[in-house]
CSV table of C-alpha atoms and ligand atoms in Angstrom, one decimal:
chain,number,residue,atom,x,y,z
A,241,UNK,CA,181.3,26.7,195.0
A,242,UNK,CA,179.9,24.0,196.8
A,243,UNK,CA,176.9,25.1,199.2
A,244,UNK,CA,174.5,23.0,201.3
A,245,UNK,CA,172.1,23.2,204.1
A,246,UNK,CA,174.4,24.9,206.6
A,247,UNK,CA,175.7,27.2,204.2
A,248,UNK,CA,173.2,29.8,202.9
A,249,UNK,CA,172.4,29.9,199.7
A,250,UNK,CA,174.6,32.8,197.9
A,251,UNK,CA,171.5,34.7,196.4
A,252,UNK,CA,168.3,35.4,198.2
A,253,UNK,CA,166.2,35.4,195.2
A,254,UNK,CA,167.5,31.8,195.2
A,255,UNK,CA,165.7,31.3,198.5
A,256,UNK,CA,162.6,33.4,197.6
A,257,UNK,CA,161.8,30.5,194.3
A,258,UNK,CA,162.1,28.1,197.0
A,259,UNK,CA,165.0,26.2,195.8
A,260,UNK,CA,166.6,26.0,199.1
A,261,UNK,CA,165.4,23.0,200.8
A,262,UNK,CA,165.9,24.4,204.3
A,263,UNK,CA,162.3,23.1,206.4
A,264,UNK,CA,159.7,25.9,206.0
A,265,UNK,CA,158.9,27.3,209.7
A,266,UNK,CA,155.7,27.3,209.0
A,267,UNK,CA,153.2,25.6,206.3
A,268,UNK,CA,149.9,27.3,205.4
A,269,UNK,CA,146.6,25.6,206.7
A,270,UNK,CA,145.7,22.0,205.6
A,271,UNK,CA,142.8,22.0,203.1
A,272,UNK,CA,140.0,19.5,204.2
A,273,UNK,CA,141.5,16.2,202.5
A,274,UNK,CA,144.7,16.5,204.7
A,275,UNK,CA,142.8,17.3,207.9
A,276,UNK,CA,140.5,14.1,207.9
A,277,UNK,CA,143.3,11.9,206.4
A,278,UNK,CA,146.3,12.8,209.2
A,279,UNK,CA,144.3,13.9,212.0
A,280,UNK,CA,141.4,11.4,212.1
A,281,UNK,CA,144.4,8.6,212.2
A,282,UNK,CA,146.6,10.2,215.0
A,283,UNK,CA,144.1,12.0,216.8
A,284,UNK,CA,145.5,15.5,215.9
A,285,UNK,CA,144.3,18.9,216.7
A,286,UNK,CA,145.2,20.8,213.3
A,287,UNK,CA,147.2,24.4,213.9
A,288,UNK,CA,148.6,26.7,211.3
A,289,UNK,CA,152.0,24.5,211.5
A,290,UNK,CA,149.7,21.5,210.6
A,291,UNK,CA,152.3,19.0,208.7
A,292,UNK,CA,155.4,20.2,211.0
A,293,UNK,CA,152.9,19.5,214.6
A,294,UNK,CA,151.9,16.0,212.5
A,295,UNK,CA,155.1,14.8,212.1
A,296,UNK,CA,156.6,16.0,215.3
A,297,UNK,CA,152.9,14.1,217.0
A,298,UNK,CA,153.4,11.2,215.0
A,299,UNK,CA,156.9,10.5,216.5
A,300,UNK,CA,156.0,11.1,220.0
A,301,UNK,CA,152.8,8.8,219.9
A,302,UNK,CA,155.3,5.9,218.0
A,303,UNK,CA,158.5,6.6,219.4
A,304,UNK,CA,158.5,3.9,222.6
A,305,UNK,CA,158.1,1.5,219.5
A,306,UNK,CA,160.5,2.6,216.6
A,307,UNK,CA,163.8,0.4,216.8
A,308,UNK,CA,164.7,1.1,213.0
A,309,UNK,CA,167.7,2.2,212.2
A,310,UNK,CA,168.7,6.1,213.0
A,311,UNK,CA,169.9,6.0,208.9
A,312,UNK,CA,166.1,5.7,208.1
A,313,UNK,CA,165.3,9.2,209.7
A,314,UNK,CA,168.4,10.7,208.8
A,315,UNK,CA,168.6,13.4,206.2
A,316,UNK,CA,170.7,13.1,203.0
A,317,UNK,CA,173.4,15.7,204.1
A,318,UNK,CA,174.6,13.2,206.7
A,319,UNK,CA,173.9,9.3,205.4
A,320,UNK,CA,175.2,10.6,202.0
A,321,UNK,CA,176.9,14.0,201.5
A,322,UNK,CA,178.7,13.4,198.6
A,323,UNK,CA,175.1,12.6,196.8
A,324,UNK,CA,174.1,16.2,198.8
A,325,UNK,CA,176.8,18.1,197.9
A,326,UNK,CA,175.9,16.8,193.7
A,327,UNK,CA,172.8,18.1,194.4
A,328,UNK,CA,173.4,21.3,195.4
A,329,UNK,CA,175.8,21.9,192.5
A,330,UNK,CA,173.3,20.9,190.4
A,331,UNK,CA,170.9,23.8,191.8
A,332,UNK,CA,173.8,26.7,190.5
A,333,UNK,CA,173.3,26.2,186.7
A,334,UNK,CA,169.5,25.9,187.2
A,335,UNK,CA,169.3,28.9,189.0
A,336,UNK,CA,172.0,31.2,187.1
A,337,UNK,CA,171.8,29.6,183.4
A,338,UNK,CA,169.5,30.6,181.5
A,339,UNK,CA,168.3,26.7,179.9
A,340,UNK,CA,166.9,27.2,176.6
A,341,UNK,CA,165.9,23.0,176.3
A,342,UNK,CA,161.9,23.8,175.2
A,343,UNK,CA,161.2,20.4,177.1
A,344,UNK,CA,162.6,21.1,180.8
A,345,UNK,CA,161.0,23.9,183.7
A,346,UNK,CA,161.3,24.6,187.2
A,347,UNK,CA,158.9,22.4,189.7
A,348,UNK,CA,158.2,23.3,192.8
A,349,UNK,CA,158.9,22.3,196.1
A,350,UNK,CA,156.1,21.2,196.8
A,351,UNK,CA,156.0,18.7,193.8
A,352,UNK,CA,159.6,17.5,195.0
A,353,UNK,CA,158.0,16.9,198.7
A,354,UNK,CA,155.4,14.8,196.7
A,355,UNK,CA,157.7,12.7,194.9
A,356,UNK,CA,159.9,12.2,197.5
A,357,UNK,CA,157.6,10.6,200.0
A,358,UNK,CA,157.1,7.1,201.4
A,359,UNK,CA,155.3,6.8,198.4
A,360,UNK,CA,157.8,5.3,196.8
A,361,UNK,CA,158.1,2.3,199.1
A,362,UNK,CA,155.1,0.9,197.1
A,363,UNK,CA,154.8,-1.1,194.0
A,364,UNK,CA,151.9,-0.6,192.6
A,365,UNK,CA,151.6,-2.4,188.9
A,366,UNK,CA,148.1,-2.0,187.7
A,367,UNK,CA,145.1,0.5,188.1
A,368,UNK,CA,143.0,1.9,191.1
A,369,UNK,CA,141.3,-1.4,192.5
A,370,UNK,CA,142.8,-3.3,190.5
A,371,UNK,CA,146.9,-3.9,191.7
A,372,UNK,CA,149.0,-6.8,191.5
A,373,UNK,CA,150.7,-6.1,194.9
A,374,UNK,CA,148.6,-5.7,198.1
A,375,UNK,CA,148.4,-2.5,200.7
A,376,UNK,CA,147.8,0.0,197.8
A,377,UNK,CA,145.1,1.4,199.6
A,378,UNK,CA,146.6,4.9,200.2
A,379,UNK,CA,148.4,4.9,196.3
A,380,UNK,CA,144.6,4.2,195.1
A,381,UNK,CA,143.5,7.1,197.0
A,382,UNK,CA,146.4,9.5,195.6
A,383,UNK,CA,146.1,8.3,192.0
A,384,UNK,CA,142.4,8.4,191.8
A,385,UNK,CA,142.4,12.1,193.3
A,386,UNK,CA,145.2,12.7,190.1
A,387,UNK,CA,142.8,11.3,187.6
A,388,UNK,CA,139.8,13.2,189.3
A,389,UNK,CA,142.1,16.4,188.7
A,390,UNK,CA,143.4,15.6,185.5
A,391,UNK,CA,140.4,15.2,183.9
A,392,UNK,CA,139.4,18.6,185.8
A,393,UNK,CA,142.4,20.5,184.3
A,394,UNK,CA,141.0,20.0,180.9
A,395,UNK,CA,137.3,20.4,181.7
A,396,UNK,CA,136.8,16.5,180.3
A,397,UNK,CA,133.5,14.8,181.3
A,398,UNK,CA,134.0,11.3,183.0
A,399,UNK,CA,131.5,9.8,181.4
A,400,UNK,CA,133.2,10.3,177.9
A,401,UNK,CA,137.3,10.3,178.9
A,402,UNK,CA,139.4,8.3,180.9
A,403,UNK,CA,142.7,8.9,181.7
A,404,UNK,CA,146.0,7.2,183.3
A,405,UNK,CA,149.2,8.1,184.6
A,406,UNK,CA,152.0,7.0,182.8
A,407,UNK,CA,155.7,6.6,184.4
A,408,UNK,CA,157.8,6.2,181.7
A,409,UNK,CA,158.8,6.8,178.1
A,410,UNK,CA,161.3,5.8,176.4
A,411,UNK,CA,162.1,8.7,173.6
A,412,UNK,CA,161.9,12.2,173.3
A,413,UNK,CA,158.3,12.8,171.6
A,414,UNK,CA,159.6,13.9,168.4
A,415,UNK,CA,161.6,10.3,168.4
A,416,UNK,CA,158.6,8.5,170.2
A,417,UNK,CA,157.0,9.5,167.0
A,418,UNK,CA,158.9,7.1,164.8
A,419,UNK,CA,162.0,9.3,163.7
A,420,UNK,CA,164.2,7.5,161.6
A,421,UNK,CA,167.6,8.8,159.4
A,422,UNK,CA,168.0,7.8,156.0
A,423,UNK,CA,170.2,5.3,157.3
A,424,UNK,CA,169.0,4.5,160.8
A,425,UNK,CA,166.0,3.7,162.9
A,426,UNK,CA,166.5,6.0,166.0
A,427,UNK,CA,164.1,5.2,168.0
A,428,UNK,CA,161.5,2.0,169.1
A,429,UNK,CA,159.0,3.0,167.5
A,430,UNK,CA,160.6,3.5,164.2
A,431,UNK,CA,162.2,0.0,164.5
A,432,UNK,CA,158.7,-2.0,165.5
A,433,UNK,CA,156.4,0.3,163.4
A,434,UNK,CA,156.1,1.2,160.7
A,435,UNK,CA,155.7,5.3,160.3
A,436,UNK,CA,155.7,8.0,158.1
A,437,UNK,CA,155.9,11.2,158.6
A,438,UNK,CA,154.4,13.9,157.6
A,439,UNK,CA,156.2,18.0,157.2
A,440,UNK,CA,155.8,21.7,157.2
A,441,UNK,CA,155.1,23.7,153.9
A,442,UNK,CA,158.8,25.4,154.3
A,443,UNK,CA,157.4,28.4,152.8
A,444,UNK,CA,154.4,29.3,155.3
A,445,UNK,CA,156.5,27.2,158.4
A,446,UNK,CA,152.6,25.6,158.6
A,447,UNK,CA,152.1,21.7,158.7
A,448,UNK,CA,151.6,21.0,154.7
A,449,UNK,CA,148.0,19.3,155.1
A,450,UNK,CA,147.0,18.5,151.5
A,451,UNK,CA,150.4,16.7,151.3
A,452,UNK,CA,149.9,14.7,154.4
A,453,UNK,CA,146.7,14.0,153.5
A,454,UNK,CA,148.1,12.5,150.0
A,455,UNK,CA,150.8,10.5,152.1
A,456,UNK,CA,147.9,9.1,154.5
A,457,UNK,CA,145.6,8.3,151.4
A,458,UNK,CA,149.2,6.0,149.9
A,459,UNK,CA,150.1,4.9,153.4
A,460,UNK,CA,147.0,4.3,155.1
A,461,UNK,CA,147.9,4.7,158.7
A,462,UNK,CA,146.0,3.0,161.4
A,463,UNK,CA,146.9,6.0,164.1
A,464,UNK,CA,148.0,9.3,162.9
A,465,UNK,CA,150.3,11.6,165.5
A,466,UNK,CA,149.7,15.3,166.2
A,467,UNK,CA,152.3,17.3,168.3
A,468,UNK,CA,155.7,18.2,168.1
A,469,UNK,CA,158.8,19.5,170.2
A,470,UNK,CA,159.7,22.7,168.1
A,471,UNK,CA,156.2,23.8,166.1
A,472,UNK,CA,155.2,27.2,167.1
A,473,UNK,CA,152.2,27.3,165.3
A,474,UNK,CA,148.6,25.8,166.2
A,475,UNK,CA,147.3,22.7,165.2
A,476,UNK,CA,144.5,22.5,162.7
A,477,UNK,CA,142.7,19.3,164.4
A,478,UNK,CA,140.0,19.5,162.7
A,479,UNK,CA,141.7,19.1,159.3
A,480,UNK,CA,144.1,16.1,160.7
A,481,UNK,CA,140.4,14.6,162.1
A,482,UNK,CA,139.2,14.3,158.1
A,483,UNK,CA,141.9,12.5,157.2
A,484,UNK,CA,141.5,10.0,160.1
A,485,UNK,CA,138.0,9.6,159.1
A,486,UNK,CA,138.9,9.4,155.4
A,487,UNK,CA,141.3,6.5,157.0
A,488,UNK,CA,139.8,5.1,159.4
A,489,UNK,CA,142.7,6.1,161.6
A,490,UNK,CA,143.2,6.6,165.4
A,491,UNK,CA,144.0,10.6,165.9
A,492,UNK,CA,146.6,10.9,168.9
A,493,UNK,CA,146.9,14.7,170.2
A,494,UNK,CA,151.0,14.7,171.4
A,495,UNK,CA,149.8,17.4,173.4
A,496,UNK,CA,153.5,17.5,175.7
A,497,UNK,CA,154.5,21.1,174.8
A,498,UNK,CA,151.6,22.9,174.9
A,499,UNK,CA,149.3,20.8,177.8
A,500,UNK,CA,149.9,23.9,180.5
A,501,UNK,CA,148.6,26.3,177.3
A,502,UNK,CA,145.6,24.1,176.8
A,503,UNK,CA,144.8,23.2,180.6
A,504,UNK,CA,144.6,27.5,180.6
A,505,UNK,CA,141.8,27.5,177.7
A,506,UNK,CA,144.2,29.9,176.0
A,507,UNK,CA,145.2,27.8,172.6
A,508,UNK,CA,142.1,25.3,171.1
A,509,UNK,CA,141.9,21.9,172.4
A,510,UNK,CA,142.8,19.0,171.1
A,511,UNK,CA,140.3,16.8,172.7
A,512,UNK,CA,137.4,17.7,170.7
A,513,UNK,CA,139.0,15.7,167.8
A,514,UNK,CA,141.3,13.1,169.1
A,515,UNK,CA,140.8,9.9,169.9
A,516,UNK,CA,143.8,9.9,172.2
A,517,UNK,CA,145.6,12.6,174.0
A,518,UNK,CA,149.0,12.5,175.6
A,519,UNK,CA,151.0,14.6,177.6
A,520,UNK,CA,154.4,15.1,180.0
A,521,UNK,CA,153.3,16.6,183.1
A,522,UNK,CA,156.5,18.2,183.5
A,523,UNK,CA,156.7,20.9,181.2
A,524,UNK,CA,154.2,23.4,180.6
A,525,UNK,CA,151.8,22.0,183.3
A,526,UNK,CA,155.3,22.1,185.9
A,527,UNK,CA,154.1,19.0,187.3
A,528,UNK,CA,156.3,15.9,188.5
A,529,UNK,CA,158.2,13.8,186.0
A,530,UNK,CA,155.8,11.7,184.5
A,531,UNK,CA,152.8,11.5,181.5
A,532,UNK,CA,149.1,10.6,181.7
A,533,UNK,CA,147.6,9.4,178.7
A,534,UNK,CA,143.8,10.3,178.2
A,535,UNK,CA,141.2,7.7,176.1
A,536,UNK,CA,137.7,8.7,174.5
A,537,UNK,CA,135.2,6.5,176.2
A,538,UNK,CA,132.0,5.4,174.3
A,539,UNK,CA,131.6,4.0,170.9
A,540,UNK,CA,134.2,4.7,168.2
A,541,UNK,CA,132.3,3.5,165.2
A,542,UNK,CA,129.2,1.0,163.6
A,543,UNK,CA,131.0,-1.4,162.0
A,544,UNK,CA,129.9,-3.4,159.1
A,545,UNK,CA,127.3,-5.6,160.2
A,546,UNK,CA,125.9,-3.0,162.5
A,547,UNK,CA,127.3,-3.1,165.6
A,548,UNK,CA,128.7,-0.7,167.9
A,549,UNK,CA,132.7,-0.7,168.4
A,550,UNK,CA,133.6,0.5,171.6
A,551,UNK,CA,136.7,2.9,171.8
B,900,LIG,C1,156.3,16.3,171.4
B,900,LIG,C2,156.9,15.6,172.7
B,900,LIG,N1,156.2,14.6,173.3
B,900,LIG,C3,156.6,14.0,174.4
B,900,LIG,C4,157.8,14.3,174.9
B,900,LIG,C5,158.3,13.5,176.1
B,900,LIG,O1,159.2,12.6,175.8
B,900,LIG,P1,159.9,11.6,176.9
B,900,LIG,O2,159.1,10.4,176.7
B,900,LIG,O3,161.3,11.4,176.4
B,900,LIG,O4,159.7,12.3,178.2
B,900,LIG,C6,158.7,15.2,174.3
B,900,LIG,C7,160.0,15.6,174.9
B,900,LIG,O5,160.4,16.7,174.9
B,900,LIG,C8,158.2,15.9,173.2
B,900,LIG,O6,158.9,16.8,172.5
């Protein structure tokens, strides 16, 4: 059964989860960043209805100039229903299956509101201050409050982590790992690096750590990976760390399963060992589709005639 914004959704637990994109009557109070932004710009009085009175203020103020086409302000049920109607079909099995993919969850609506803004009018190559394209003022703003925050969820000091947002990945993490066949290179990585990985003692279902460190001491990796799509175990860091030392290695935490488990302090932390740390932000930490990736800062070693080598 096909049902969109006219029709109600057939379950009112579906409602309740807020997967029924009907406009909320009424949005909680703004927090303090929202006030000063909207308000200070169009001269708004905030109320409890803050973003519905913005929106609704913003047209009336600019209305005797907007000659853009009706299309632009029009919502997706009318320029494109077929595209509406997809997406409402693809709500059922999300609501009633029961998905057991360990990479996928549930966002929220207010993470789709996010993503779907004007937002994504911009291109915006580069860093904070430092863009290709001009008038990134306001994507600045957004991403450096993300970094601010991300470095927040994980109680990292500024002074010794960096981090930045990441939109895209090409492979699954087990594959972005460098898996390979006996026959085949699967993924990019396995085809322009070289990789080796490393396994589980069968008998414990615990990473086999004296063998890796063996296949390290052959191999002599410049950057060893931790993380994994389907280990339920935890990671012994501090173990992998050694053998990066040993190597002179790079440790990168693949920390994409289990970031919402670390951001919560409730499983150890891979960022007192690696050098590196990634993670989705759409799976445990039900962000938006994307990844940040997270750098030590400071120096990363002495090398041999004595100088520090910055990370
Ligand atoms: C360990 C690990 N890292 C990262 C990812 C993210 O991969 P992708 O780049 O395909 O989003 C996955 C996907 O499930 C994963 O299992």
């Amino acid at each position: 059964m096909v049902w969109n914004q006219t029709k109600p959704c057939p379950n009112d637990n579906f409602l309740k989860i807020g997967f029924h994109f009907q406009p909320p009557k009424a949005y909680p109070h703004p927090t303090p960043q929202t006030k000063t932004l909207a308000s200070i710009q169009y001269n708004i009085t905030p109320s409890p209805i803050f973003l519905t009175s913005i929106a609704e203020a913003v047209y009336e103020k600019e209305k005797p100039g907007v000659t853009w086409p009706k299309q632009l302000n029009a919502p997706l049920e009318a320029v494109d229903p077929e595209i509406a109607d997809i997406i409402e079909l693809a709500k059922a099995p999300q609501w009633k299956g029961l998905e057991l993919i360990p990479s996928e969850n549930i966002t929220s609506l207010s993470v789709m509101q996010a993503v779907g803004s004007i937002m994504t009018n911009k291109y915006s190559e580069g860093y904070p201050g430092g863009r290709y394209y001009g008038g990134n003022e306001y994507i600045d703003m957004a991403e450096t409050l993300c970094q601010k925050r991300a470095l927040l969820a994980f109680r990292l000091d500024p002074e010794n982590w960096g981090v930045n947002n990441y939109g895209t990945r090409s492979h699954c993490g087990h594959l972005s790992h460098g898996y390979q066949t006996d026959t085949k290179k699967i993924s990019a990585v396995s085809i322009f690096f070289e990789t080796m990985p490393y396994r589980l003692n069968e008998s414990t279902g615990y990473i086999d750590y004296d063998q890796l460190e063996k296949s390290a001491t052959l191999f002599r990796p410049k950057l060893i990976v931790t993380g994994a799509s389907a280990y339920a175990r935890l990671y012994d860091y501090a173990r992998i760390r050694k053998v990066c030392d040993k190597q002179k290695a790079i440790l990168l935490a693949d920390m994409a399963h289990i970031s919402g488990l670390v951001a919560a302090g409730v499983i150890p932390s891979p960022f007192e060992y690696a050098d590196v740390v990634t993670t989705t932000t759409h799976k445990s930490l039900r962000g938006p589709r994307g990844a940040m990736i997270f750098f030590r800062k400071g120096v990363k070693e002495i090398n041999k005639q004595g100088k520090e080598v910055q990370s």
